[in-house]
């Protein structure tokens, strides 16, 4: 019953789009080689961390699931469709933001490894990662996690990792893993499909006694995240045919990663990575796709007109159509931004703009103050710059009226709607996205009623996109500044676009484990 329910939750299109490993195995005349039930552990740590952020993710900021609770995460549900039970260890995840505090990481890693040891012997490990984890004082945190895993499980165990499209890969990571998959869509609408591709591949290899390996090409080109959508060209065509490669003999997966540009570290780069059992074919594919990506690098672009905060605001104020929806893209919490910057609010007040909705300001003390005052109260507020007081200064409002307070049981979940100086603003106790019309409906606000809507987000959510008339993207400062030519670039190897005339041809790399056979 439970299994049927879970399958029901997975869209039919997802199931239809999966590589048919079982069919391919039959066609290739493969005979199951594994005697008994393979033992597969599941665990991992996932976050997307901007090294330009001064905020640190501490233990209380992470969602940590241990033991059977691992299966409570929505992306763990597909694991329960297998006859082979996955053996849970620990999964940790933090919303996009600043680097993870070192002690928090070390504590989580020790807990995970302890749980992994208790499950030995293991035939496989499935790791739910992101690929852009940054830990204080450490380069390549994923590589560290994989090496620690390998040291526990030994050389014969297959380790497979699941990645976001915005992950960075290193030689150390590639040399430690046997298989990996990554999202093929941005915005990421194929999360469940990616889980199933990863776990189908791992269980298939164990069942038929296959020893897969990775061939990888790192591409020294990085893009602002908001240009990396697969909904418009060239992203649409570059990702559209990856599943076709899965049909080739000896190919188990082909993934293409944009990388994460706001990690100023040597491994930051785009990648093409293949998993399979055919080094020559994988090398050919990686070379072809990496060259194709490199050749298309100049064609990536933003989906809407861009400008500085002031330029976007000037344009919005003279617009004859409404609402003008402006993304405050450098402060987007969905990509790692602080979500408490006041640059846009300062510009709105300076320009005297009225009939404005400002969505997504994080400020725990101001939110708490609203709850203490109650709906209908008028109070003075200091808004913003509580998470990173060095980035900008707070805005002091003499009279803010509390229009809405969401009933919550924990203060950290609090959210308020306030009005002052012709501006309606959301306040939340923790960093969260206000980018869809639903997120405003829940707090009694209708974005369609405003002349200008400023959101701390990147490319617009589909529900907001249809409303925007027009949409603009402010290339605002912040931890994920989209104007990447002007962000600090100290630790990356020579990379386009910082090196505009960079010459490069693909250099496929066969993982150390694959070379050894
Ligand atoms: Zn992503």
XYZ file of C-alpha atoms and ligand atoms in Angstrom:
518
model
C 0.000 0.000 0.000
C 2.719 2.376 1.024
C 4.757 1.626 -2.066
C 1.758 2.241 -4.276
C 1.109 5.564 -2.583
C 4.666 6.711 -3.151
C 4.594 5.735 -6.790
C 1.359 7.653 -7.099
C 3.162 10.794 -5.900
C 5.702 10.543 -8.697
C 4.434 12.142 -11.910
C 3.946 9.629 -14.706
C 6.168 11.707 -16.984
C 9.028 11.242 -14.587
C 8.716 7.481 -14.684
C 8.425 7.512 -18.456
C 11.566 9.632 -18.800
C 13.793 7.294 -16.813
C 16.480 5.280 -18.525
C 15.254 1.725 -18.690
C 18.169 -0.002 -17.048
C 16.251 -3.265 -16.721
C 15.381 -3.262 -20.429
C 18.953 -2.409 -21.376
C 20.223 -5.219 -19.179
C 17.927 -7.721 -20.868
C 18.919 -6.458 -24.319
C 22.593 -6.808 -23.441
C 22.057 -10.328 -22.167
C 23.179 -9.401 -18.650
C 22.507 -11.947 -15.961
C 22.031 -10.865 -12.348
C 25.330 -11.420 -10.599
C 24.538 -10.415 -7.051
C 23.673 -13.246 -4.737
C 21.466 -12.188 -1.856
C 20.375 -8.637 -1.072
C 22.918 -5.845 -1.534
C 23.504 -3.602 1.422
C 23.199 0.062 0.413
C 23.602 2.942 2.854
C 22.071 6.371 2.284
C 23.329 9.666 3.709
C 24.842 12.986 2.730
C 25.156 16.699 3.330
C 23.779 19.331 0.987
C 23.966 23.091 0.782
C 24.803 25.853 -1.652
C 27.196 28.224 0.068
C 28.350 31.591 -1.175
C 31.889 32.317 -0.050
C 30.939 35.996 -0.438
C 28.454 35.709 2.443
C 29.446 36.627 5.993
C 26.571 34.567 7.385
C 27.485 31.130 8.791
C 25.181 28.111 8.869
C 25.196 26.663 12.377
C 23.657 23.434 13.636
C 20.272 25.079 14.274
C 20.151 26.247 10.646
C 20.441 22.740 9.217
C 17.766 20.109 8.831
C 19.392 16.948 10.165
C 17.633 13.601 9.817
C 19.029 10.531 11.508
C 18.178 6.830 11.208
C 14.707 6.075 9.871
C 13.877 9.811 9.882
C 16.019 10.059 6.735
C 13.024 8.657 4.851
C 10.827 11.557 5.988
C 12.532 13.885 3.507
C 10.438 14.186 0.328
C 13.420 13.269 -1.842
C 13.972 10.060 0.149
C 10.484 8.755 -0.591
C 11.442 7.181 -3.936
C 13.994 4.999 -2.114
C 11.166 3.035 -0.593
C 10.037 1.685 -3.945
C 12.983 -0.727 -4.087
C 12.826 -4.312 -2.944
C 16.325 -3.721 -1.565
C 16.021 -1.651 1.601
C 18.264 1.409 1.752
C 20.011 1.609 5.109
C 19.786 5.104 6.594
C 22.673 6.963 8.257
C 22.308 10.756 8.410
C 21.309 13.483 5.974
C 21.923 17.165 6.613
C 20.772 20.072 4.509
C 20.883 23.828 4.853
C 19.127 26.425 2.727
C 21.376 28.295 0.292
C 23.449 30.808 2.232
C 26.856 31.310 3.766
C 29.453 28.626 4.526
C 28.780 25.996 7.182
C 30.532 26.556 10.493
C 33.496 24.170 10.774
C 32.524 22.591 14.103
C 28.980 21.949 12.858
C 30.350 20.138 9.810
C 32.825 18.080 11.841
C 30.115 17.050 14.325
C 27.779 15.972 11.525
C 30.525 14.096 9.683
C 31.536 12.189 12.824
C 27.902 11.237 13.497
C 27.454 10.090 9.866
C 30.663 8.024 9.854
C 29.749 6.368 13.132
C 26.406 5.322 11.682
C 28.086 4.162 8.466
C 30.524 1.955 10.397
C 27.656 0.227 12.171
C 26.201 -0.798 8.797
C 29.336 -2.535 7.491
C 29.829 -4.509 5.362
C 28.282 -2.396 2.599
C 27.986 -2.966 -1.156
C 26.866 0.544 -2.022
C 26.486 4.055 -0.626
C 24.052 6.588 -2.050
C 24.898 10.173 -1.100
C 22.374 12.997 -1.389
C 24.536 16.048 -2.043
C 24.363 19.428 -3.748
C 27.938 20.070 -4.801
C 28.376 23.662 -3.651
C 28.974 23.041 0.043
C 31.509 25.335 1.613
C 32.843 24.781 5.106
C 34.841 27.337 7.072
C 38.579 26.797 6.604
C 38.134 23.945 4.122
C 38.278 23.648 0.348
C 36.212 20.998 -1.401
C 33.997 19.877 1.478
C 32.281 17.271 -0.706
C 35.675 15.738 -1.525
C 36.368 15.531 2.204
C 33.016 13.803 2.823
C 33.665 11.256 0.041
C 37.198 10.440 1.171
C 35.981 9.896 4.727
C 33.213 7.653 3.371
C 35.643 5.652 1.234
C 37.976 5.160 4.207
C 35.112 3.501 6.098
C 33.489 1.400 3.374
C 36.651 0.196 1.611
C 37.660 0.005 -2.051
C 35.047 -2.479 -3.319
C 31.921 -0.572 -2.260
C 30.210 1.515 -4.965
C 29.631 5.151 -4.004
C 27.107 7.158 -6.004
C 26.303 10.848 -5.507
C 23.303 12.953 -6.432
C 24.035 16.587 -7.409
C 22.374 19.873 -8.126
C 22.997 21.446 -11.530
C 24.874 24.202 -9.658
C 27.459 21.929 -8.067
C 31.228 22.167 -8.449
C 33.351 19.062 -8.946
C 36.972 18.362 -8.073
C 39.454 15.698 -9.127
C 39.425 14.508 -5.521
C 35.656 14.004 -5.619
C 35.704 12.306 -9.011
C 38.524 9.985 -7.909
C 36.542 8.814 -4.888
C 33.128 8.274 -6.472
C 31.967 5.530 -8.825
C 28.832 7.177 -10.174
C 26.951 10.444 -10.122
C 23.916 12.207 -11.548
C 22.820 15.852 -11.573
C 19.624 17.760 -12.255
C 18.939 18.487 -15.885
C 16.606 21.447 -15.342
C 16.852 24.961 -13.898
C 14.549 25.878 -12.228
C 14.934 22.386 -10.776
C 11.745 20.553 -11.647
C 13.424 17.137 -12.045
C 14.484 16.526 -8.454
C 12.537 13.277 -8.098
C 13.684 12.080 -11.499
C 17.274 12.717 -10.475
C 16.877 10.633 -7.315
C 15.460 7.801 -9.375
C 18.185 8.008 -12.000
C 20.827 7.883 -9.273
C 19.324 5.027 -7.316
C 18.285 3.009 -10.374
C 21.845 3.248 -11.643
C 23.347 2.123 -8.350
C 20.969 -0.792 -7.795
C 21.362 -1.839 -11.446
C 25.150 -1.937 -11.131
C 25.005 -3.961 -7.938
C 22.470 -6.402 -9.342
C 24.476 -7.113 -12.481
C 27.924 -6.913 -10.953
C 28.922 -3.858 -13.012
C 31.760 -1.640 -11.855
C 30.973 1.795 -13.304
C 33.416 4.645 -13.493
C 33.449 8.376 -14.126
C 34.914 10.373 -16.991
C 34.794 14.121 -16.393
C 35.710 17.364 -18.094
C 35.981 20.528 -16.053
C 35.093 23.590 -18.154
C 36.684 26.895 -17.038
C 33.562 28.950 -17.667
C 31.158 30.283 -15.051
C 27.817 32.008 -15.401
C 25.643 34.132 -13.151
C 23.050 31.720 -11.765
C 20.198 33.677 -13.290
C 21.556 33.057 -16.792
C 21.702 29.296 -16.332
C 18.046 28.488 -16.921
C 17.165 25.532 -19.101
C 13.881 27.269 -20.010
C 15.469 29.467 -22.666
C 18.375 29.201 -25.084
C 21.102 28.118 -25.043
C 20.401 26.209 -21.817
C 17.281 24.637 -23.259
C 19.061 22.901 -26.135
C 22.257 22.099 -24.197
C 20.378 20.016 -21.644
C 17.577 18.742 -23.866
C 19.378 15.781 -25.400
C 21.382 14.428 -22.445
C 18.969 11.549 -21.935
C 19.641 10.451 -25.538
C 23.229 9.669 -24.560
C 21.935 7.313 -21.887
C 20.805 4.995 -24.635
C 24.345 4.367 -25.880
C 26.046 1.091 -24.934
C 28.104 1.317 -21.780
C 26.651 4.705 -20.795
C 24.742 4.870 -17.512
C 24.468 8.628 -17.040
C 25.484 11.898 -18.650
C 25.280 15.073 -16.577
C 26.228 18.654 -17.272
C 26.769 21.109 -14.432
C 26.782 24.896 -14.616
C 28.838 25.050 -11.426
C 28.391 27.593 -8.639
C 30.001 30.905 -9.431
C 29.792 32.391 -5.924
C 32.394 29.993 -4.575
C 35.772 31.643 -5.030
C 37.753 28.417 -4.876
C 39.934 26.445 -7.291
C 37.329 23.795 -8.157
C 34.604 26.263 -9.208
C 33.801 25.459 -12.837
C 31.235 24.000 -15.172
C 31.475 20.265 -15.846
C 30.406 17.439 -18.052
C 30.500 14.123 -16.244
C 29.597 10.659 -17.441
C 29.139 7.408 -15.561
C 29.435 4.130 -17.424
C 31.492 1.081 -18.237
C 33.038 2.255 -21.505
C 35.988 4.626 -21.074
C 36.386 5.324 -24.804
C 32.734 6.146 -25.403
C 32.501 8.223 -22.225
C 35.628 10.147 -23.223
C 34.134 10.861 -26.638
C 30.867 12.123 -25.144
C 32.554 14.278 -22.514
C 34.819 15.862 -25.132
C 31.917 16.569 -27.464
C 29.596 18.023 -24.827
C 32.271 20.073 -23.071
C 33.272 21.667 -26.384
C 29.616 22.357 -27.174
C 29.091 24.049 -23.795
C 32.269 26.111 -24.167
C 31.243 27.278 -27.637
C 27.837 28.393 -26.308
C 29.201 30.353 -23.337
C 28.663 33.779 -24.965
C 25.015 32.999 -25.715
C 23.802 32.739 -22.101
C 21.773 35.754 -21.090
C 19.299 37.026 -18.535
C 15.603 36.484 -19.143
C 14.610 40.112 -18.528
C 16.161 43.587 -18.920
C 18.763 44.358 -16.256
C 20.191 47.454 -14.621
C 21.323 48.917 -11.344
C 18.761 49.382 -8.574
C 18.387 53.057 -9.506
C 18.051 52.331 -13.224
C 15.362 49.694 -12.649
C 13.501 51.952 -10.236
C 13.557 54.927 -12.630
C 12.211 52.756 -15.383
C 9.474 51.351 -13.122
C 8.354 54.786 -11.980
C 7.598 55.945 -15.517
C 6.083 52.683 -16.672
C 2.513 52.969 -17.954
C 1.880 49.283 -17.286
C 1.790 47.582 -13.903
C 2.856 45.886 -11.798
C 6.517 46.291 -12.653
C 8.192 43.352 -10.930
C 11.852 43.909 -10.096
C 14.160 41.164 -8.818
C 16.605 42.298 -6.133
C 18.809 39.523 -7.474
C 21.987 39.999 -5.418
C 20.043 39.423 -2.193
C 18.032 36.385 -3.313
C 17.964 33.814 -0.474
C 17.164 31.094 -3.014
C 20.704 31.310 -4.390
C 22.616 32.119 -1.201
C 21.830 35.814 -0.713
C 21.451 37.308 2.767
C 17.878 38.508 2.265
C 18.334 41.332 4.764
C 19.957 44.024 2.642
C 18.390 47.465 2.545
C 19.871 48.909 -0.663
C 16.579 48.663 -2.489
C 14.535 49.943 0.442
C 16.845 52.945 0.766
C 16.415 53.702 -2.953
C 12.613 53.425 -2.691
C 12.493 55.846 0.232
C 14.905 58.261 -1.428
C 12.790 58.309 -4.592
C 9.581 58.694 -2.569
C 8.006 55.795 -4.457
C 4.472 54.882 -3.367
C 2.259 51.871 -3.975
C 5.167 49.442 -3.670
C 5.289 45.863 -2.420
C 8.684 44.800 -1.026
C 8.821 41.036 -0.514
C 11.418 39.006 1.313
C 13.076 41.139 3.993
C 14.493 38.977 6.780
C 14.731 40.580 10.216
C 14.175 38.552 13.368
C 14.179 41.458 15.878
C 11.765 43.537 13.756
C 9.466 40.543 13.254
C 9.485 39.803 16.985
C 8.666 43.459 17.691
C 5.638 43.246 15.378
C 4.355 40.168 17.230
C 4.755 41.965 20.543
C 2.847 44.978 19.221
C 0.025 43.047 17.517
C -2.002 43.582 14.354
C -3.154 47.179 13.952
C -0.383 48.623 16.115
C 1.914 51.407 14.954
C 5.530 51.190 16.033
C 9.007 52.438 15.150
C 11.178 49.791 13.488
C 14.768 49.271 12.480
C 14.633 47.178 9.312
C 17.349 45.002 7.811
C 21.104 44.498 8.220
C 20.736 42.215 11.240
C 22.354 39.133 9.656
C 25.212 41.052 8.029
C 25.581 44.494 9.612
C 28.725 45.169 7.546
C 27.087 44.864 4.136
C 24.651 47.756 4.573
C 22.966 49.932 7.179
C 19.492 49.363 8.653
C 16.585 51.608 7.696
C 14.839 53.351 10.590
C 11.110 53.768 10.129
C 9.310 56.029 12.601
C 5.790 54.697 12.050
C 5.174 51.211 10.688
C 1.674 49.739 10.873
C 1.368 46.000 11.468
C -1.119 44.695 8.911
C -0.700 40.933 9.302
C 0.921 38.381 11.619
C 0.956 34.704 10.667
C -0.055 32.461 13.599
C 3.027 30.380 14.475
C 4.110 28.153 17.339
C 7.822 28.947 17.051
C 9.105 32.547 16.908
C 11.644 31.549 14.225
C 8.745 30.873 11.846
C 7.209 34.309 12.348
C 6.228 36.527 9.424
C 4.611 39.940 9.371
C 3.268 42.408 6.844
C 3.879 46.069 7.612
C 3.074 49.378 5.916
C 5.038 52.612 5.993
C 5.634 55.520 3.605
C 3.525 54.010 0.831
C 5.407 50.708 1.008
C 3.963 47.338 1.994
C 6.731 45.020 3.145
C 7.007 41.442 4.354
C 9.197 40.699 7.343
C 10.242 37.195 8.334
C 12.197 35.870 11.261
C 14.268 33.538 9.083
C 15.478 33.715 5.511
C 12.757 32.536 3.169
C 11.603 33.118 -0.381
C 8.656 35.336 -1.228
C 8.632 34.876 -4.955
C 5.339 33.209 -5.901
C 1.842 34.673 -5.790
C 0.951 31.841 -3.365
C 3.508 33.001 -0.810
C 1.730 36.399 -0.734
C -1.801 34.997 -0.829
C -1.070 33.157 2.416
C -0.346 36.488 4.135
C -3.257 38.392 2.614
C -1.315 40.380 0.023
C -2.161 40.586 -3.679
C 0.914 41.611 -5.726
C -1.340 42.516 -8.692
C -2.651 45.529 -6.756
C 0.710 47.306 -6.604
C 2.428 49.604 -9.060
C 5.867 48.215 -8.292
C 6.751 44.845 -6.764
C 10.324 44.319 -5.549
C 11.239 40.736 -4.723
C 14.368 39.235 -3.262
C 14.607 36.584 -5.941
C 16.281 35.836 -9.249
C 14.419 34.763 -12.355
C 10.731 35.003 -11.666
C 8.535 32.204 -10.407
C 6.042 31.193 -13.138
C 3.106 32.665 -11.188
C 4.877 36.007 -10.906
C 6.132 35.928 -14.471
C 2.605 36.027 -15.874
C 1.792 38.960 -13.597
C 4.872 41.081 -14.329
C 4.184 43.943 -16.707
C 7.092 44.238 -17.274
C 9.763 42.249 -15.365
C 13.151 43.804 -14.615
C 16.200 42.390 -12.879
C 18.274 44.647 -10.678
C 21.908 43.559 -10.608
C 22.091 44.544 -6.969
C 25.090 44.051 -4.695
C 25.128 41.095 -2.324
C 26.435 37.612 -1.620
C 25.245 36.422 -5.038
C 25.896 39.493 -7.148
C 24.886 38.588 -10.707
C 27.360 41.098 -12.101
C 30.046 38.449 -11.749
C 32.802 40.333 -13.584
C 32.942 42.607 -10.551
C 32.942 40.032 -7.755
C 36.195 39.014 -6.072
C 38.101 36.484 -8.130
C 41.198 35.471 -6.217
C 41.344 31.711 -5.969
C 39.865 30.346 -9.189
C 42.106 29.077 -11.972
C 42.024 31.185 -15.151
C 38.322 31.188 -16.013
C 36.041 32.861 -18.526
C 34.625 35.547 -18.294
C 37.342 37.011 -16.057
C 39.855 35.952 -18.705
C 37.955 37.144 -21.759
C 40.315 35.696 -24.380
C 40.908 32.337 -22.677
C 41.852 29.539 -25.066
C 40.633 26.127 -24.004
C 39.970 22.698 -25.392
C 38.412 19.831 -23.410
C 40.740 17.589 -21.436
C 38.680 14.560 -20.392
C 39.767 13.041 -17.106
C 39.250 9.365 -16.328
C 38.792 8.834 -12.578
C 41.533 7.033 -10.696
C 39.164 4.210 -9.733
C 38.067 3.760 -13.355
C 41.675 3.668 -14.584
C 42.545 0.981 -12.069
C 39.578 -1.091 -13.266
Zn 20.642 24.736 -8.242
